[in-house]
């Protein structure tokens, strides 16, 4: 019975161990602006002391990034004593540690680093500073090598320009489809991705509405999660209707979507909504989907 | 009674036949007679007790129910886990948050013993990876003799979904084990503890031998749980001894072995693919960035050999009622046997994966209401691991080490346990790029009730 009184001590000791135990962070840092695959995230700024080795060179093929930019290769050459590289993007809550790798043939005595970085969809500034520091076996950080990364508004391959643009975007792996009904009665969707067939012979292709992509089709997650119908020139005047068809939620319980229509870069209308499992029932062909937005083009 | 009567008569006759009885040794003979009488009474009493016990056992067998139901529930509350994140694992979809209530095990067991025949079915419900209901033990068998008698040799042969006979830790029932979970090595080598197969067991006095032929893919196997992708079977055995070497001092020890074949999946025929690699990072497709990845023909599956040798020992001292101290240890040397923590595939890696696991634990009863304990366990999934560190290739420590501190309160069939696991591994990176521990300490409370 007397030993029973030692239980609080045991619990106290365990709590002390809890307070003292350390270890590297498990934080995947999905909220940070820059993420590096298979690297260790460390919260806080890099140490101010600069007694460690230098970064011999940091190689970036381009100094441009854009929101949602994925798999951007980063590499460089470190000082001879370096065993790791620390990479940080300005404004982030921490930095990433990448172990040093084997030397290049061009500098056989110098270790290198190679990694791929991804950037948040929420990049808001027009430029960020990438800071690379070499770290030696004692954990001493060297002086930083800084490079400016310019932020583009969107991926060059995904830039959508036109007189009239109707966009649907959503937040997860769900397979949603954009349907746009133009004033001529043409419905543009994945089953009829262009309104050009309905035009009279000799009509310009530029004045047709065209669906650019069927994103997440058959639940194959392409990470785009956006579809656009674009008229490059002279959209027909009159009333347009936009519908959102939920083909499948692909295992998710809901999908949140946004619809936006812009004419000459001026917003004509916008709508937000949520797709539920019940929205996936029924046919997903012409005429399918819920009415999300209506607008007039003069 | 008859034997007692004959013995007494013989003694009396011999005593009175002696001419010296009356004169010289009367006192000695009287004492001897008294001693013999006492011995005879003891024999008679023991004989009567045995007869009564046999009669009671026979009556009990008549009145015993055909099916015995039992079970237990273990509910966990992870109070703190450093590995917990409010995110999901995007490859599996599993939440990374660990700080939660979990139904760890809820078992219902139905067992029947009819003469030489035995059978059991045990169902497990849990919410470890979402709600799950599964058979965990389903066996049928024969035994000889029909009734357990520790003084006689006993043999049994069971088949079905049965417990893997390797080491001591795997045999210890979940509701008996003081520590919340088995050691890391046991969870790596024998995940789920049950596999399909046949087991022969022979017990005599302090010897206990088990031999089993099994599929080699236990319930917790990460690749083919409770299935068998290859024909070859796994052969597993355990030879143990157990006994009390002095009043209150017990010792148990055993040797185990396991040999079998693992399975490396082949590939199906793949199609040609066009891949765009944005070499210059400008986000625009250039002709030089589009590459053809030619399809390839199918590759066959391969098998690889795996084995394990183990030794286990326990030592207990009873200082008094409800004051037992127990020391337990187990050591396993294995090759390519990891099936859960870091599944071993020497075909993919290019070399055999040598594994080592051991633990040392101690528990102390503190009155009838409490137990405290501590356990250190070690597991290395690849003792030959190497990695590139700057310009050198250096050995890499990939071991998992855990110190568990346990405090348990118990009352009748109920338990309330609190365990802190101090976890050390080599999954993180230190500032110098070297492997370091990824924070994953955990404090867990468990409530258990048996019925």
XYZ file of C-alpha atoms in Angstrom:
749
model
C 0.000 0.000 0.000
C 2.862 2.296 0.824
C 4.209 1.883 -2.692
C 0.898 3.135 -4.014
C 1.885 6.562 -2.778
C 4.761 6.515 -5.260
C 2.322 6.599 -8.194
C 2.119 10.407 -8.326
C 5.908 10.465 -8.465
C 5.844 8.103 -11.413
C 3.272 10.213 -13.224
C 5.282 13.312 -12.375
C 8.427 11.722 -13.774
C 6.605 10.811 -16.965
C 5.377 14.380 -17.366
C 8.913 15.626 -16.787
C 10.105 13.332 -19.542
C 7.349 14.746 -21.764
C 8.607 18.246 -21.098
C 12.245 17.350 -21.727
C 11.924 15.105 -24.752
C 13.060 16.613 -28.024
C 13.605 15.345 -31.533
C 13.178 16.746 -35.013
C 9.815 18.190 -35.948
C 7.112 16.109 -37.636
C 5.537 19.221 -39.093
C 4.988 18.651 -42.860
C 4.790 22.454 -43.137
C 1.980 22.389 -45.657
C 1.178 25.952 -44.608
C 4.586 27.304 -45.582
C 5.184 29.150 -48.845
C 7.972 26.805 -49.965
C 7.991 23.029 -49.395
C 10.823 20.678 -50.217
C 10.218 17.000 -50.816
C 11.890 14.575 -48.361
C 13.617 17.366 -46.459
C 13.481 18.197 -42.760
C 11.471 21.273 -41.810
C 12.761 23.346 -38.894
C 10.624 26.084 -37.351
C 12.145 29.505 -36.826
C 14.875 31.472 -38.526
C 18.311 30.074 -39.346
C 21.027 30.910 -36.767
C 22.581 34.357 -37.098
C 26.182 33.107 -36.601
C 28.003 32.567 -39.893
C 31.076 30.544 -38.937
C 30.243 27.567 -41.158
C 31.190 26.813 -44.777
C 30.066 28.926 -47.708
C 27.740 28.042 -50.562
C 29.951 27.836 -53.646
C 27.078 28.160 -56.117
C 23.314 27.935 -56.266
C 21.873 27.010 -59.645
C 18.386 27.979 -60.722
C 17.400 27.529 -64.335
C 14.812 30.279 -64.004
C 14.159 32.753 -61.236
C 10.418 32.807 -61.787
C 7.808 30.974 -59.771
C 4.016 31.104 -59.658
C 1.307 30.171 -57.159
C 1.061 26.406 -57.019
C 4.376 25.919 -58.838
C 5.435 22.308 -58.150
C 8.631 20.308 -58.581
C 10.969 23.209 -59.265
C 14.513 21.799 -59.286
C 16.950 23.489 -56.915
C 20.598 22.519 -56.791
C 23.964 23.907 -55.921
C 27.526 23.316 -54.782
C 28.588 23.668 -51.156
C 31.888 24.389 -49.421
C 34.181 21.417 -48.816
C 33.284 20.999 -45.131
C 29.519 21.148 -45.666
C 27.334 18.184 -44.784
C 23.956 19.806 -45.405
C 22.219 22.774 -46.989
C 19.557 24.951 -45.360
C 17.036 26.581 -47.684
C 14.560 29.285 -46.679
C 12.084 31.505 -48.490
C 11.567 34.993 -47.150
C 8.513 35.349 -44.946
C 8.282 31.633 -44.159
C 8.041 30.376 -40.602
C 11.022 28.061 -40.934
C 13.612 26.522 -43.189
C 14.409 23.162 -44.811
C 17.448 20.945 -44.263
C 18.745 18.861 -47.164
C 21.670 16.424 -46.660
C 24.658 17.099 -48.885
C 25.157 14.744 -51.791
C 28.117 13.536 -53.875
C 30.245 16.054 -55.817
C 29.808 16.942 -59.464
C 32.533 16.054 -61.946
C 33.122 19.770 -62.417
C 34.118 20.194 -58.751
C 35.139 16.775 -57.436
C 36.049 17.993 -53.950
C 32.854 19.894 -53.229
C 29.619 18.333 -52.019
C 26.377 19.308 -53.702
C 22.708 19.518 -52.882
C 19.732 18.661 -55.072
C 16.071 18.893 -54.273
C 12.733 19.863 -55.726
C 10.633 22.645 -54.259
C 6.943 23.342 -54.456
C 5.364 26.707 -53.796
C 2.086 27.534 -52.124
C -1.025 28.490 -54.080
C -1.236 31.452 -51.700
C 1.875 33.342 -52.831
C 0.817 36.968 -52.502
C 3.974 39.038 -53.001
C 5.491 39.876 -56.360
C 8.929 38.586 -55.354
C 10.538 36.435 -52.643
C 14.127 35.853 -51.573
C 15.514 32.319 -51.600
C 18.300 31.936 -49.059
C 20.719 28.992 -49.172
C 23.251 28.293 -46.391
C 25.775 25.497 -46.012
C 26.026 23.645 -42.689
C 29.024 21.630 -41.470
C 29.192 18.472 -39.351
C 29.184 20.529 -36.140
C 25.940 22.226 -37.177
C 27.580 25.598 -37.891
C 25.792 27.625 -40.557
C 27.769 29.528 -43.178
C 26.955 32.862 -44.805
C 23.776 32.955 -46.894
C 23.586 33.070 -50.659
C 20.459 34.959 -51.694
C 18.518 34.968 -54.944
C 15.324 36.792 -55.829
C 12.418 34.762 -57.187
C 9.876 36.704 -59.215
C 6.271 35.575 -58.867
C 4.165 35.247 -62.039
C 0.379 35.538 -61.641
C -0.089 31.982 -62.952
C 1.736 29.183 -64.699
C 2.740 30.279 -68.218
C 1.231 27.070 -69.547
C -2.040 27.780 -67.803
C -2.464 31.453 -68.616
C -6.015 31.950 -69.758
C -6.647 35.026 -71.881
C -9.637 36.001 -73.918
C -12.398 38.538 -74.297
C -14.765 36.428 -72.247
C -13.548 33.845 -69.736
C -15.838 31.685 -67.609
C -13.909 29.735 -64.952
C -14.816 26.979 -62.532
C -12.334 26.066 -59.794
C -12.675 23.776 -56.778
C -10.736 22.568 -53.793
C -10.108 18.834 -53.952
C -9.867 15.663 -56.083
C -13.545 15.720 -57.045
C -14.514 15.519 -60.710
C -16.627 18.611 -61.397
C -17.595 19.833 -64.861
C -18.288 23.293 -66.206
C -21.286 23.745 -68.514
C -21.812 27.123 -70.237
C -24.929 27.865 -72.283
C -24.360 30.769 -74.682
C -27.033 33.110 -76.118
C -27.105 31.075 -79.334
C -28.237 28.003 -77.459
C -24.910 26.148 -77.606
C -23.933 24.252 -74.497
C -20.168 24.048 -74.082
C -18.985 21.259 -71.775
C -16.698 18.205 -71.865
C -19.090 16.428 -74.265
C -19.067 19.401 -76.685
C -15.911 21.324 -75.890
C -16.359 23.922 -78.612
C -19.296 25.920 -79.962
C -17.666 26.197 -83.395
C -19.817 23.542 -85.090
C -22.901 25.594 -84.472
C -21.538 28.616 -86.318
C -22.308 29.327 -89.923
C -19.704 28.382 -92.503
C -16.879 30.853 -92.540
C -17.293 31.904 -88.936
C -14.070 32.680 -87.153
C -12.671 30.082 -84.749
C -11.646 32.931 -82.536
C -15.265 33.806 -81.879
C -16.121 30.313 -80.658
C -16.319 29.406 -77.008
C -13.847 26.638 -76.155
C -13.468 24.506 -73.068
C -9.749 24.285 -72.306
C -9.573 21.143 -70.140
C -11.635 18.444 -68.424
C -9.955 18.430 -65.046
C -9.921 15.377 -62.742
C -11.817 13.400 -65.382
C -12.723 9.909 -64.101
C -11.225 10.881 -60.751
C -7.661 10.994 -62.053
C -6.325 13.797 -59.940
C -4.384 16.226 -62.155
C -4.090 18.866 -59.433
C -5.455 21.557 -61.775
C -8.986 21.550 -60.380
C -9.994 24.270 -62.795
C -11.839 24.448 -66.109
C -12.338 27.480 -68.344
C -14.544 28.285 -71.324
C -12.868 31.029 -73.338
C -14.001 33.271 -76.189
C -10.848 34.822 -77.584
C -12.762 37.432 -79.592
C -16.253 38.858 -79.840
C -18.481 36.658 -77.679
C -22.097 36.621 -78.811
C -24.244 39.212 -77.092
C -27.032 38.107 -74.823
C -27.706 35.976 -71.773
C -25.253 33.280 -70.621
C -25.961 30.542 -68.079
C -23.287 28.669 -66.145
C -23.958 25.300 -64.534
C -21.752 23.145 -62.312
C -22.153 19.398 -62.749
C -20.771 17.120 -60.046
C -19.741 14.000 -61.949
C -18.150 12.394 -58.883
C -16.776 13.486 -55.541
C -14.065 10.817 -55.924
C -14.310 9.652 -52.328
C -14.647 13.105 -50.779
C -17.736 14.042 -48.835
C -18.056 17.540 -50.321
C -16.345 19.824 -52.853
C -16.357 23.601 -52.605
C -16.356 25.467 -55.905
C -16.099 28.974 -57.326
C -17.430 30.240 -60.655
C -16.289 33.500 -62.187
C -16.992 35.286 -65.464
C -14.790 38.105 -66.779
C -15.236 40.240 -69.893
C -12.144 42.167 -70.981
C -10.718 41.405 -67.516
C -13.695 42.979 -65.784
C -15.692 40.678 -63.568
C -19.251 40.155 -64.750
C -20.295 37.848 -61.950
C -19.149 35.252 -59.446
C -20.713 32.487 -57.378
C -19.640 29.976 -54.766
C -21.197 26.692 -53.814
C -20.780 23.217 -52.374
C -21.307 19.922 -54.134
C -22.756 17.086 -52.085
C -23.071 13.413 -52.839
C -26.684 13.932 -53.874
C -25.459 16.278 -56.623
C -23.645 13.386 -58.305
C -26.835 11.418 -58.898
C -28.354 11.319 -62.347
C -26.963 11.880 -65.835
C -23.851 13.980 -66.473
C -24.441 14.920 -70.084
C -25.890 17.920 -71.851
C -28.195 19.865 -69.548
C -26.722 18.385 -66.362
C -25.653 20.351 -63.318
C -26.938 23.049 -61.010
C -27.368 26.630 -62.199
C -24.566 28.601 -60.591
C -24.469 31.925 -62.432
C -26.232 33.957 -65.105
C -24.875 37.105 -66.771
C -25.403 39.312 -69.831
C -22.855 40.289 -72.444
C -23.757 43.553 -74.185
C -8.414 -48.479 2.317
C -7.587 -52.064 1.527
C -3.904 -51.252 1.139
C -3.968 -49.349 4.412
C -5.582 -52.279 6.249
C -3.074 -54.813 4.944
C -0.124 -52.627 5.864
C -1.394 -52.071 9.364
C -2.028 -55.787 9.921
C 1.435 -56.690 8.689
C 3.044 -54.166 10.964
C 1.082 -55.316 13.971
C 1.860 -58.983 13.288
C 5.523 -58.255 12.903
C 5.582 -56.243 16.060
C 3.860 -58.829 18.246
C 5.885 -61.702 16.764
C 9.094 -60.226 18.073
C 10.093 -61.659 21.486
C 12.088 -58.545 22.242
C 9.104 -56.286 21.874
C 7.778 -56.552 25.406
C 11.129 -56.415 27.118
C 13.575 -54.015 25.374
C 12.197 -51.869 22.580
C 8.609 -51.297 23.505
C 8.943 -47.538 23.485
C 10.701 -47.484 20.103
C 8.183 -49.761 18.518
C 5.297 -47.732 19.883
C 6.740 -44.614 18.332
C 7.227 -46.369 15.021
C 3.691 -47.607 15.139
C 2.404 -44.108 15.749
C 4.432 -42.756 12.839
C 3.132 -45.451 10.513
C -0.408 -44.717 11.625
C 0.012 -41.043 10.856
C 1.477 -41.830 7.414
C -1.396 -44.140 6.703
C -3.936 -41.514 7.647
C -2.238 -38.995 5.356
C -2.379 -41.463 2.465
C -6.029 -42.161 3.095
C -6.853 -38.467 3.270
C -5.022 -37.745 -0.026
C -6.742 -40.657 -1.742
C -10.114 -39.396 -0.617
C -9.350 -35.852 -1.813
C -8.338 -37.136 -5.236
C -11.478 -39.182 -5.566
C -13.555 -36.169 -4.575
C -11.750 -33.943 -7.111
C -12.291 -36.466 -9.874
C -15.934 -36.797 -8.994
C -16.387 -33.036 -8.899
C -14.597 -32.654 -12.246
C -16.816 -35.284 -13.809
C -19.922 -33.553 -12.464
C -18.656 -30.169 -13.621
C -18.054 -31.564 -17.108
C -21.667 -32.723 -17.205
C -22.998 -29.326 -16.190
C -20.539 -27.150 -18.171
C -22.116 -25.137 -21.000
C -21.365 -26.349 -24.528
C -20.009 -22.908 -25.434
C -17.989 -20.583 -23.225
C -18.202 -16.879 -24.008
C -15.572 -14.421 -22.857
C -14.044 -11.178 -24.025
C -12.529 -7.849 -23.175
C -12.527 -4.225 -24.249
C -9.517 -1.894 -24.413
C -10.172 1.800 -24.913
C -7.206 4.117 -25.488
C -6.935 7.847 -25.060
C -3.717 9.240 -26.518
C -3.207 12.251 -24.282
C -0.136 13.487 -26.097
C 1.778 12.376 -29.172
C 4.562 14.452 -30.666
C 3.982 12.925 -34.103
C 0.419 14.179 -34.183
C -0.469 16.592 -36.995
C -3.792 18.055 -38.024
C -3.244 16.804 -41.560
C -3.829 13.653 -43.541
C -1.318 11.383 -45.216
C -2.019 12.169 -48.849
C -0.826 8.802 -50.079
C -3.069 6.773 -47.779
C -5.733 9.288 -46.816
C -5.235 8.405 -43.139
C -5.374 11.258 -40.629
C -2.060 12.130 -38.980
C -3.686 13.265 -35.766
C -2.902 10.781 -33.006
C -4.367 12.640 -30.037
C -7.691 10.849 -29.993
C -9.868 8.215 -28.404
C -9.428 4.808 -29.988
C -11.192 1.518 -29.507
C -7.961 -0.457 -29.555
C -9.441 -3.918 -29.099
C -12.879 -5.315 -28.351
C -12.736 -9.090 -28.448
C -15.535 -11.586 -28.118
C -14.479 -15.222 -27.861
C -16.579 -18.357 -28.083
C -14.777 -21.582 -27.210
C -15.871 -25.177 -26.841
C -14.088 -28.292 -25.585
C -15.750 -31.655 -26.057
C -13.571 -34.587 -25.080
C -10.803 -34.818 -27.626
C -12.182 -31.996 -29.782
C -11.657 -28.276 -29.297
C -12.754 -25.198 -31.205
C -12.761 -21.433 -30.817
C -13.821 -18.316 -32.668
C -12.669 -14.862 -31.607
C -13.830 -11.624 -33.219
C -11.982 -8.323 -32.950
C -13.608 -4.918 -33.337
C -11.445 -1.801 -33.380
C -11.211 1.726 -34.748
C -7.432 1.929 -35.241
C -7.851 2.586 -38.982
C -11.549 3.314 -38.889
C -14.269 0.900 -37.771
C -13.204 -2.690 -38.380
C -14.692 -6.048 -37.501
C -12.603 -9.111 -38.301
C -11.938 -12.677 -37.204
C -8.715 -12.811 -35.238
C -8.691 -16.401 -34.024
C -10.672 -19.234 -35.567
C -9.388 -22.705 -34.823
C -10.472 -26.294 -34.538
C -8.390 -29.115 -33.158
C -7.906 -32.394 -31.378
C -6.112 -33.064 -28.113
C -4.892 -35.977 -26.077
C -5.713 -36.739 -23.355
C -9.248 -35.467 -23.411
C -8.806 -33.746 -20.049
C -5.890 -31.570 -18.995
C -3.682 -33.299 -16.466
C -0.375 -31.539 -15.779
C 1.218 -34.818 -14.685
C 0.568 -36.499 -18.025
C 2.064 -35.698 -21.441
C -0.401 -33.585 -23.430
C -0.639 -33.240 -27.203
C -2.786 -31.028 -29.388
C -3.158 -30.329 -33.081
C -5.075 -27.234 -34.162
C -5.716 -25.691 -37.566
C -7.153 -22.395 -38.698
C -6.347 -18.786 -37.942
C -4.012 -19.415 -35.045
C -1.479 -17.628 -32.881
C 2.085 -17.751 -34.251
C 4.245 -19.852 -31.895
C 7.351 -17.676 -31.745
C 8.891 -16.355 -28.550
C 7.069 -15.419 -25.402
C 5.678 -12.000 -26.226
C 3.490 -13.289 -29.036
C 1.925 -15.916 -26.785
C 1.070 -13.466 -24.036
C -2.586 -12.505 -24.290
C -3.419 -8.870 -24.921
C -5.448 -8.502 -21.750
C -2.695 -10.076 -19.643
C 0.278 -8.128 -21.000
C 1.091 -5.248 -18.649
C 2.552 -2.965 -21.344
C 0.058 -1.484 -23.774
C 1.561 -2.966 -26.926
C 4.202 -5.494 -27.910
C 7.765 -4.424 -28.636
C 8.662 -2.837 -31.990
C 10.487 -5.963 -33.189
C 7.501 -8.217 -32.462
C 5.218 -5.819 -34.339
C 7.641 -5.772 -37.274
C 8.256 -9.524 -37.548
C 4.840 -10.886 -36.604
C 2.263 -8.142 -37.185
C -1.188 -9.195 -36.077
C 0.175 -12.232 -34.146
C -2.185 -14.598 -36.001
C -1.737 -16.448 -39.266
C -3.431 -19.298 -41.077
C -1.928 -22.742 -40.677
C -1.577 -25.849 -38.524
C 0.100 -26.118 -35.122
C 1.214 -29.131 -33.141
C 1.881 -28.733 -29.444
C 3.356 -31.157 -26.927
C 3.572 -30.409 -23.197
C 5.048 -32.538 -20.472
C 5.973 -31.393 -17.008
C 8.067 -28.258 -17.580
C 8.595 -28.735 -21.335
C 6.454 -27.040 -23.955
C 7.067 -27.620 -27.682
C 5.140 -25.973 -30.514
C 5.617 -26.511 -34.233
C 3.574 -24.781 -36.904
C 3.258 -24.664 -40.666
C 1.725 -21.374 -41.773
C 1.079 -19.187 -44.812
C 3.694 -16.663 -43.709
C 1.486 -13.595 -44.115
C -0.012 -12.715 -40.715
C -3.093 -10.563 -40.177
C -1.039 -7.378 -39.906
C 1.141 -8.040 -42.963
C 1.397 -4.835 -45.017
C 1.371 -6.582 -48.402
C -0.851 -9.680 -48.316
C -2.577 -9.945 -44.918
C -4.013 -13.437 -44.317
C -3.306 -14.346 -47.944
C -0.599 -16.451 -49.551
C 0.953 -15.201 -52.799
C 3.470 -18.067 -52.854
C 2.986 -21.779 -52.339
C 5.833 -22.291 -49.925
C 4.895 -22.325 -46.291
C 6.573 -20.872 -43.257
C 7.769 -23.295 -40.567
C 7.866 -21.913 -37.052
C 8.725 -23.535 -33.761
C 9.225 -22.768 -30.107
C 10.678 -24.934 -27.349
C 10.164 -23.640 -23.857
C 10.773 -24.699 -20.285
C 9.063 -23.294 -17.250
C 9.212 -24.074 -13.581
C 9.553 -22.973 -9.987
C 13.174 -23.381 -8.905
C 12.529 -22.379 -5.310
C 9.455 -21.355 -3.338
C 8.283 -18.088 -4.907
C 10.961 -18.054 -7.597
C 9.937 -18.976 -11.137
C 11.956 -19.179 -14.317
C 10.895 -19.614 -17.932
C 13.022 -19.711 -21.047
C 12.622 -20.652 -24.663
C 14.166 -20.863 -28.093
C 12.326 -20.105 -31.311
C 12.989 -20.449 -35.009
C 11.224 -19.382 -38.179
C 12.063 -20.134 -41.786
C 10.059 -19.313 -44.874
C 9.828 -17.340 -48.076
C 8.906 -13.769 -48.766
C 7.372 -12.486 -51.973
C 8.517 -9.740 -54.324
C 5.816 -8.570 -56.708
C 6.574 -8.421 -60.409
C 5.259 -5.826 -62.838
C 2.679 -6.011 -65.571
C 3.394 -4.858 -69.108
C 3.505 -1.062 -69.230
C 2.532 1.188 -72.111
C 4.668 3.831 -73.777
C 4.230 7.221 -72.162
C 4.983 10.781 -73.055
C 6.330 12.786 -70.151
C 6.957 16.475 -69.936
C 9.833 17.462 -67.662
C 9.989 21.208 -67.211
C 13.796 21.253 -67.368
C 14.171 25.025 -67.381
C 11.306 25.643 -64.976
C 9.552 28.179 -67.208
C 6.216 26.376 -67.168
C 6.070 26.143 -70.978
C 6.460 22.978 -73.025
C 9.544 22.912 -75.248
C 10.240 20.121 -77.724
C 13.404 19.139 -75.847
C 11.448 18.700 -72.623
C 9.091 16.051 -73.943
C 10.475 12.563 -73.451
C 9.238 9.138 -74.407
C 9.298 6.539 -71.693
C 9.134 3.284 -73.578
C 6.873 0.599 -72.203
C 8.387 -2.575 -70.866
C 7.392 -6.203 -70.793
C 6.110 -7.851 -67.679
C 8.534 -9.057 -65.026
C 7.835 -12.181 -62.994
C 7.441 -12.230 -59.251
C 10.345 -13.476 -57.170
C 10.688 -15.213 -53.855
C 13.320 -14.682 -51.233
C 14.335 -16.611 -48.148
C 13.758 -15.238 -44.702
C 14.364 -16.589 -41.244
C 14.511 -15.701 -37.584
C 16.088 -17.146 -34.465
C 14.925 -16.041 -31.067
C 15.494 -16.556 -27.379
C 13.225 -15.508 -24.546
C 13.496 -15.595 -20.773
C 11.444 -14.589 -17.751
C 12.349 -14.524 -14.118
C 9.876 -13.915 -11.316
C 10.209 -13.499 -7.581
C 7.227 -13.385 -5.277
C 8.146 -11.313 -2.217
C 4.716 -11.775 -0.763
C 1.116 -11.819 -1.785
C 0.613 -9.220 -4.536
C 4.272 -8.235 -4.503
C 5.667 -10.143 -7.460
C 8.610 -8.797 -9.415
C 9.084 -10.021 -12.968
C 11.964 -9.529 -15.365
C 11.431 -10.375 -19.043
C 13.757 -10.321 -22.029
C 13.677 -11.466 -25.620
C 16.175 -11.372 -28.469
C 15.458 -12.003 -32.153
C 17.930 -12.170 -35.004
C 16.250 -12.171 -38.397
C 16.789 -11.782 -42.082
C 14.229 -10.250 -44.497
C 11.422 -10.848 -42.007
C 10.059 -7.333 -41.413
C 6.446 -7.372 -42.594
C 5.056 -4.185 -41.105
C 7.387 -1.437 -39.848
C 9.760 -1.277 -42.835
C 8.711 -4.253 -44.975
C 11.783 -6.105 -46.166
C 12.255 -6.656 -49.892
C 15.835 -7.746 -50.628
C 15.032 -8.081 -54.344
C 14.201 -4.389 -54.557
C 17.014 -3.257 -52.251
C 19.671 -5.513 -53.754
C 20.911 -7.087 -50.531
C 19.576 -9.172 -47.675
C 18.220 -7.098 -44.815
C 19.673 -8.248 -41.510
C 17.459 -7.350 -38.581
C 17.956 -7.338 -34.845
C 15.373 -6.796 -32.162
C 15.386 -7.162 -28.398
C 13.748 -5.875 -25.272
C 14.242 -5.939 -21.543
C 11.346 -5.201 -19.262
C 10.532 -5.299 -15.570
C 7.259 -5.097 -13.700
C 6.542 -4.879 -9.996
C 3.225 -5.524 -8.313
C 2.487 -2.783 -5.812
C -0.294 -4.170 -3.648
C -3.205 -5.941 -5.277
C -4.336 -2.707 -6.908
C -1.320 -1.506 -8.851
C 1.597 -2.487 -11.083
C 4.474 -0.336 -12.261
C 6.863 -1.265 -15.044
C 9.544 -0.142 -17.407
C 10.676 -1.623 -20.722
C 13.430 -0.801 -23.193
C 13.051 -2.138 -26.682
C 15.324 -1.948 -29.681
C 14.747 -2.748 -33.329
C 17.070 -2.287 -36.296
C 15.373 -3.036 -39.643
C 18.607 -2.963 -41.659
C 21.924 -3.383 -39.923
C 23.851 -2.829 -43.157
C 22.197 0.457 -44.119
C 24.428 3.026 -45.793
C 23.893 6.540 -47.053
C 25.735 9.215 -48.957
C 26.887 11.993 -46.664
C 28.577 14.763 -48.647
C 31.551 13.086 -50.363
C 31.456 9.864 -48.313
C 29.283 6.798 -48.043
C 28.791 6.146 -44.337
C 26.925 3.539 -42.265
C 23.485 4.679 -41.274
C 21.750 3.870 -38.008
C 18.108 3.092 -38.734
C 17.160 1.696 -35.363
C 14.000 2.323 -33.377
C 14.432 2.554 -29.606
C 11.656 2.944 -27.070
C 11.617 3.296 -23.297
C 8.149 2.675 -21.897
C 7.128 3.736 -18.394
C 3.976 2.076 -17.124
C 1.683 2.677 -14.169
C -1.410 0.523 -13.844
C -4.307 0.450 -11.417
C -6.443 -2.689 -11.317
C -9.571 -3.814 -9.604
C -11.114 -7.225 -10.169
C -11.243 -7.577 -13.997
C -10.706 -3.883 -14.717
C -7.480 -2.033 -15.450
C -6.561 1.606 -15.890
C -3.081 2.075 -17.395
C -0.971 5.107 -18.118
C 2.096 4.605 -20.315
C 4.689 7.053 -21.553
C 6.694 5.924 -24.584
C 9.982 7.701 -25.097
C 10.571 6.975 -28.789
C 13.895 7.400 -30.533
C 14.424 6.701 -34.224
C 16.508 7.866 -37.177
C 13.761 9.349 -39.313
C 14.554 13.035 -38.864
C 17.494 15.215 -39.881
C 19.746 17.247 -37.622
C 21.131 20.633 -38.682
C 24.275 18.962 -40.021
C 22.217 16.663 -42.220
C 22.825 13.548 -40.138
C 19.880 11.328 -39.170
C 18.274 12.215 -35.876
C 15.167 11.304 -34.003
C 11.828 12.464 -35.353
C 9.761 13.540 -32.361
C 7.174 10.854 -31.627
C 6.940 10.451 -27.835
C 3.484 9.462 -26.673
C 1.490 9.442 -23.440
C -1.421 7.016 -23.564
C -4.143 6.100 -21.106
C -5.954 2.796 -21.453
C -9.060 1.448 -19.772
C -9.615 -2.312 -19.929
C -12.435 -4.510 -18.792
C -12.646 -8.290 -19.046
C -15.814 -10.269 -18.924
